[in-house]
PDB file of C-alpha atoms in Angstrom:
ATOM      1  CA  MET A   1       6.796 -27.712   3.830  1.00 36.00           C
ATOM      2  CA  ILE A   2       3.317 -26.740   2.731  1.00 37.00           C
ATOM      3  CA  LYS A   3       1.518 -29.363   0.707  1.00 38.00           C
ATOM      4  CA  TRP A   4      -0.774 -27.767  -1.861  1.00 38.00           C
ATOM      5  CA  LEU A   5      -4.031 -29.528  -2.573  1.00 38.00           C
ATOM      6  CA  PHE A   6      -6.001 -28.519  -5.624  1.00 38.00           C
ATOM      7  CA  LYS A   7      -9.630 -29.080  -6.418  1.00 40.00           C
ATOM      8  CA  LYS A   8     -10.243 -30.688  -9.789  1.00 40.00           C
ATOM      9  CA  LYS A   9     -13.105 -28.370 -10.710  1.00 41.00           C
ATOM     10  CA  LYS A  10     -12.206 -25.491 -13.048  1.00 43.00           C
ATOM     11  CA  TYR A  11     -13.362 -21.990 -12.200  1.00 40.00           C
ATOM     12  CA  PRO A  12     -14.365 -19.416 -14.819  1.00 44.00           C
ATOM     13  CA  LEU A  13     -12.347 -16.225 -15.028  1.00 43.00           C
ATOM     14  CA  ASN A  14     -14.542 -13.640 -13.321  1.00 43.00           C
ATOM     15  CA  CYS A  15     -11.883 -10.947 -12.833  1.00 44.00           C
ATOM     16  CA  LYS A  16     -12.408  -8.638 -15.755  1.00 46.00           C
ATOM     17  CA  GLY A  17     -13.346  -5.077 -16.281  1.00 47.00           C
ATOM     18  CA  ILE A  18     -12.406  -1.800 -17.843  1.00 46.00           C
ATOM     19  CA  SER A  19      -9.136  -0.039 -17.187  1.00 47.00           C
ATOM     20  CA  PRO A  20      -8.546   3.706 -17.344  1.00 51.00           C
ATOM     21  CA  LYS A  21      -6.535   3.213 -20.546  1.00 54.00           C
ATOM     22  CA  ASP A  22      -6.894  -0.213 -22.153  1.00 53.00           C
ATOM     23  CA  VAL A  23      -8.495  -3.590 -21.442  1.00 51.00           C
ATOM     24  CA  ARG A  24      -6.676  -5.699 -24.019  1.00 52.00           C
ATOM     25  CA  ASP A  25      -3.766  -6.573 -21.762  1.00 57.00           C
ATOM     26  CA  PHE A  26      -5.893  -7.688 -18.791  1.00 53.00           C
ATOM     27  CA  VAL A  27      -5.523 -11.400 -19.484  1.00 52.00           C
ATOM     28  CA  GLY A  28      -5.378 -14.172 -16.948  1.00 54.00           C
ATOM     29  CA  VAL A  29      -5.932 -17.881 -16.649  1.00 54.00           C
ATOM     30  CA  ARG A  30      -7.871 -18.936 -13.577  1.00 56.00           C
ATOM     31  CA  LYS A  31      -6.124 -21.649 -11.590  1.00 58.00           C
ATOM     32  CA  PRO A  32      -8.006 -24.137  -9.445  1.00 58.00           C
ATOM     33  CA  ALA A  33      -8.641 -22.944  -5.886  1.00 56.00           C
ATOM     34  CA  ILE A  34      -6.235 -23.983  -3.166  1.00 54.00           C
ATOM     35  CA  THR A  35      -8.015 -25.963  -0.481  1.00 57.00           C
ATOM     36  CA  GLN A  36      -5.522 -24.967   2.221  1.00 61.00           C
ATOM     37  CA  GLU A  37      -5.739 -21.492   3.751  1.00 66.00           C
ATOM     38  CA  VAL A  38      -2.572 -19.376   3.567  1.00 68.00           C
ATOM     39  CA  ASP A  39      -2.034 -16.188   5.584  1.00 74.00           C
ATOM     40  CA  TRP A  40       0.241 -14.079   3.343  1.00 76.00           C
ATOM     41  CA  ARG A  41       0.919 -11.493   6.082  1.00 80.00           C
ATOM     42  CA  LYS A  42       3.744 -13.602   7.492  1.00 85.00           C
ATOM     43  CA  TRP A  43       5.861 -12.852   4.404  1.00 84.00           C
ATOM     44  CA  GLU A  44       5.102  -9.176   3.866  1.00 83.00           C
ATOM     45  CA  ARG A  45       7.228  -6.207   4.854  1.00 78.00           C
ATOM     46  CA  ILE A  46       5.933  -3.035   6.384  1.00 74.00           C
ATOM     47  CA  ILE A  47       4.850  -0.743   3.557  1.00 70.00           C
ATOM     48  CA  GLU A  48       7.131   2.288   3.338  1.00 71.00           C
ATOM     49  CA  ASN A  49       5.810   5.758   4.068  1.00 73.00           C
ATOM     50  CA  GLN A  50       5.131   7.295   0.677  1.00 74.00           C
ATOM     51  CA  GLY A  51       5.044  10.807   2.128  1.00 69.00           C
ATOM     52  CA  SER A  52       3.988  13.259  -0.553  1.00 67.00           C
ATOM     53  CA  THR A  53       5.191  11.124  -3.485  1.00 73.00           C
ATOM     54  CA  ASN A  54       1.753   9.668  -4.422  1.00 78.00           C
ATOM     55  CA  SER A  55       3.486   6.305  -4.927  1.00 84.00           C
ATOM     56  CA  CYS A  56       0.800   4.078  -3.386  1.00 85.00           C
ATOM     57  CA  VAL A  57       0.516   2.031  -6.590  1.00 87.00           C
ATOM     58  CA  ALA A  58       4.253   1.291  -6.533  1.00 89.00           C
ATOM     59  CA  GLN A  59       4.109   0.387  -2.837  1.00 87.00           C
ATOM     60  CA  GLY A  60       1.315  -2.109  -3.569  1.00 87.00           C
ATOM     61  CA  ASP A  61       3.260  -3.542  -6.516  1.00 89.00           C
ATOM     62  CA  GLU A  62       6.305  -3.964  -4.287  1.00 89.00           C
ATOM     63  CA  ALA A  63       4.324  -5.834  -1.634  1.00 85.00           C
ATOM     64  CA  MET A  64       2.608  -8.068  -4.184  1.00 85.00           C
ATOM     65  CA  ILE A  65       5.952  -9.154  -5.682  1.00 90.00           C
ATOM     66  CA  ALA A  66       7.891  -9.374  -2.384  1.00 90.00           C
ATOM     67  CA  VAL A  67       5.434 -11.682  -0.596  1.00 87.00           C
ATOM     68  CA  PRO A  68       5.822 -14.651  -3.009  1.00 86.00           C
ATOM     69  CA  ILE A  69       9.611 -14.098  -3.126  1.00 90.00           C
ATOM     70  CA  ASN A  70       9.845 -14.211   0.668  1.00 90.00           C
ATOM     71  CA  PHE A  71       7.501 -17.206   0.741  1.00 86.00           C
ATOM     72  CA  LEU A  72       9.608 -19.165  -1.768  1.00 88.00           C
ATOM     73  CA  ARG A  73      12.859 -18.207  -0.028  1.00 90.00           C
ATOM     74  CA  GLY A  74      11.413 -19.239   3.342  1.00 88.00           C
ATOM     75  CA  THR A  75      12.072 -15.794   4.820  1.00 89.00           C
ATOM     76  CA  ASP A  76       9.305 -14.503   7.074  1.00 87.00           C
ATOM     77  CA  ASN A  77       8.933 -11.324   9.097  1.00 85.00           C
ATOM     78  CA  SER A  78      10.160 -12.933  12.317  1.00 86.00           C
ATOM     79  CA  ASP A  79      13.562 -11.634  11.162  1.00 81.00           C
ATOM     80  CA  GLY A  80      12.828  -8.648   8.920  1.00 77.00           C
ATOM     81  CA  SER A  81      16.534  -8.089   8.157  1.00 83.00           C
ATOM     82  CA  LYS A  82      16.530 -11.083   5.793  1.00 86.00           C
ATOM     83  CA  MET A  83      13.360 -10.142   3.903  1.00 89.00           C
ATOM     84  CA  THR A  84      13.335  -8.984   0.312  1.00 90.00           C
ATOM     85  CA  ASP A  85      13.401  -5.213  -0.167  1.00 90.00           C
ATOM     86  CA  LEU A  86      12.374  -3.912  -3.596  1.00 92.00           C
ATOM     87  CA  ASP A  87      12.884  -0.418  -4.992  1.00 92.00           C
ATOM     88  CA  ALA A  88       9.310   0.924  -5.049  1.00 90.00           C
ATOM     89  CA  PHE A  89      10.394   4.528  -5.579  1.00 89.00           C
ATOM     90  CA  ASP A  90      12.435   3.667  -8.706  1.00 93.00           C
ATOM     91  CA  HIS A  91       9.447   1.634  -9.922  1.00 93.00           C
ATOM     92  CA  TYR A  92       7.164   4.630  -9.342  1.00 92.00           C
ATOM     93  CA  LYS A  93       9.540   6.955 -11.232  1.00 93.00           C
ATOM     94  CA  ASP A  94       9.569   4.455 -14.116  1.00 95.00           C
ATOM     95  CA  ILE A  95       5.735   4.363 -14.189  1.00 94.00           C
ATOM     96  CA  CYS A  96       5.557   8.169 -14.259  1.00 93.00           C
ATOM     97  CA  ASP A  97       8.288   8.491 -16.912  1.00 95.00           C
ATOM     98  CA  THR A  98       6.595   5.897 -19.131  1.00 95.00           C
ATOM     99  CA  PHE A  99       2.927   6.905 -18.844  1.00 93.00           C
ATOM    100  CA  TYR A 100       2.791  10.453 -17.463  1.00 93.00           C
ATOM    101  CA  GLY A 101       5.673  12.338 -19.098  1.00 93.00           C
ATOM    102  CA  GLY A 102       7.710  12.222 -15.876  1.00 92.00           C
ATOM    103  CA  ASN A 103       5.001  13.961 -13.806  1.00 90.00           C
ATOM    104  CA  GLN A 104       5.157  12.387 -10.341  1.00 88.00           C
ATOM    105  CA  SER A 105       2.781  14.779  -8.628  1.00 86.00           C
ATOM    106  CA  LYS A 106      -0.548  13.086  -9.434  1.00 83.00           C
ATOM    107  CA  GLY A 107       0.125   9.415  -8.778  1.00 83.00           C
ATOM    108  CA  SER A 108      -0.629   6.590 -11.206  1.00 88.00           C
ATOM    109  CA  HIS A 109      -3.179   3.916 -12.083  1.00 90.00           C
ATOM    110  CA  PRO A 110      -2.744   0.309 -10.859  1.00 89.00           C
ATOM    111  CA  ARG A 111      -2.932  -0.947 -14.449  1.00 90.00           C
ATOM    112  CA  ASP A 112       0.127   1.126 -15.398  1.00 93.00           C
ATOM    113  CA  GLY A 113       2.088  -0.237 -12.446  1.00 92.00           C
ATOM    114  CA  MET A 114       1.221  -3.804 -13.417  1.00 92.00           C
ATOM    115  CA  LYS A 115       2.169  -3.150 -17.037  1.00 93.00           C
ATOM    116  CA  ARG A 116       5.628  -1.920 -15.933  1.00 94.00           C
ATOM    117  CA  LEU A 117       6.013  -4.967 -13.641  1.00 94.00           C
ATOM    118  CA  LYS A 118       5.329  -7.186 -16.628  1.00 93.00           C
ATOM    119  CA  ASP A 119       7.491  -5.277 -19.125  1.00 95.00           C
ATOM    120  CA  ARG A 120      10.406  -4.000 -17.012  1.00 95.00           C
ATOM    121  CA  GLY A 121      10.042  -5.474 -13.530  1.00 95.00           C
ATOM    122  CA  ILE A 122      11.119  -4.088 -10.166  1.00 95.00           C
ATOM    123  CA  VAL A 123      14.687  -4.072  -8.813  1.00 95.00           C
ATOM    124  CA  GLU A 124      15.695  -5.803  -5.586  1.00 94.00           C
ATOM    125  CA  ILE A 125      17.692  -3.684  -3.144  1.00 94.00           C
ATOM    126  CA  HIS A 126      18.268  -6.348  -0.467  1.00 92.00           C
ATOM    127  CA  PRO A 127      19.519  -9.069  -0.165  1.00 93.00           C
ATOM    128  CA  ASN A 128      20.117  -9.758  -3.901  1.00 94.00           C
ATOM    129  CA  LYS A 129      20.969  -6.235  -5.037  1.00 95.00           C
ATOM    130  CA  GLY A 130      20.210  -5.590  -8.682  1.00 95.00           C
ATOM    131  CA  GLN A 131      18.068  -8.695  -9.301  1.00 95.00           C
ATOM    132  CA  ILE A 132      14.943  -7.859 -11.320  1.00 96.00           C
ATOM    133  CA  HIS A 133      11.544  -9.422 -10.562  1.00 94.00           C
ATOM    134  CA  LYS A 134       8.662  -9.391 -13.051  1.00 93.00           C
ATOM    135  CA  THR A 135       5.087 -10.603 -13.226  1.00 89.00           C
ATOM    136  CA  LYS A 136       3.899 -12.765 -16.117  1.00 87.00           C
ATOM    137  CA  ARG A 137       0.283 -11.594 -16.314  1.00 83.00           C
ATOM    138  CA  TYR A 138      -2.318  -9.560 -14.481  1.00 84.00           C
ATOM    139  CA  TRP A 139      -6.016  -8.785 -14.550  1.00 82.00           C
ATOM    140  CA  LYS A 140      -8.539  -6.576 -12.826  1.00 83.00           C
ATOM    141  CA  CYS A 141     -11.014  -7.885 -10.260  1.00 84.00           C
ATOM    142  CA  GLU A 142     -14.262  -5.957 -10.079  1.00 82.00           C
ATOM    143  CA  THR A 143     -16.080  -7.737  -7.262  1.00 86.00           C
ATOM    144  CA  LEU A 144     -15.266  -8.764  -3.705  1.00 87.00           C
ATOM    145  CA  GLU A 145     -15.813 -12.385  -4.738  1.00 86.00           C
ATOM    146  CA  GLY A 146     -13.330 -11.907  -7.602  1.00 84.00           C
ATOM    147  CA  ILE A 147     -10.691 -10.536  -5.211  1.00 84.00           C
ATOM    148  CA  GLN A 148     -11.263 -13.374  -2.736  1.00 83.00           C
ATOM    149  CA  ASN A 149     -11.005 -15.938  -5.529  1.00 83.00           C
ATOM    150  CA  ALA A 150      -7.781 -14.319  -6.798  1.00 81.00           C
ATOM    151  CA  LEU A 151      -6.260 -14.454  -3.310  1.00 80.00           C
ATOM    152  CA  LEU A 152      -7.079 -18.163  -3.096  1.00 79.00           C
ATOM    153  CA  THR A 153      -5.902 -19.081  -6.592  1.00 79.00           C
ATOM    154  CA  THR A 154      -2.944 -16.843  -7.368  1.00 76.00           C
ATOM    155  CA  GLY A 155      -1.724 -15.247  -4.135  1.00 72.00           C
ATOM    156  CA  PRO A 156      -1.363 -11.582  -3.160  1.00 75.00           C
ATOM    157  CA  ALA A 157      -3.251  -8.870  -5.027  1.00 79.00           C
ATOM    158  CA  VAL A 158      -2.864  -5.109  -5.423  1.00 79.00           C
TER     159      VAL A 158
END
C-alpha cells in the first residue's frame, strides 16, 4: 500500500489560460504536492490506434480516466486483460455531436473533451461494462512547470 505524504505548504493555482471557446469553466483547486514519486505508466493501457478518426483528444481522455481507476483497483499492466477499457470512440462521437454538429472529420479541442467527461462521462467496456466514469473538475496548464505540478498534485494529465 502506498502511503501518501503531503507537504503542509499551499501552492497557488498556476494552471490557467484561455481556451478556444470559454475560460469560465476552467476551475481547479490546487492540492498540496505529493512528496513521494509515482510512475503512472504502470497503470496505463496502450493507446488505441485512432486511424483516420482524429480522436486523439478522446484517446487522451480515456487514458487520463483509466489510469486512476486501474491504480485504485490495483490492476497494473503486468496482466493487461484485467485493466479498465473505456469507450474512447463513443466519447469522441459524443464530443463531435455536442460541439461540432456531428462532424468527426476535423477532430476536437481538449477543453471540449474535458467538458463532456465532466457532464456526461465515459463508458467502461471492460471489466465493468456500462459503468460511467466522470471527472469533477479540470483546468488548463500553460507552462511546463504547471504540467509538472499538476502531475505531482492531481495525477495524470491530458
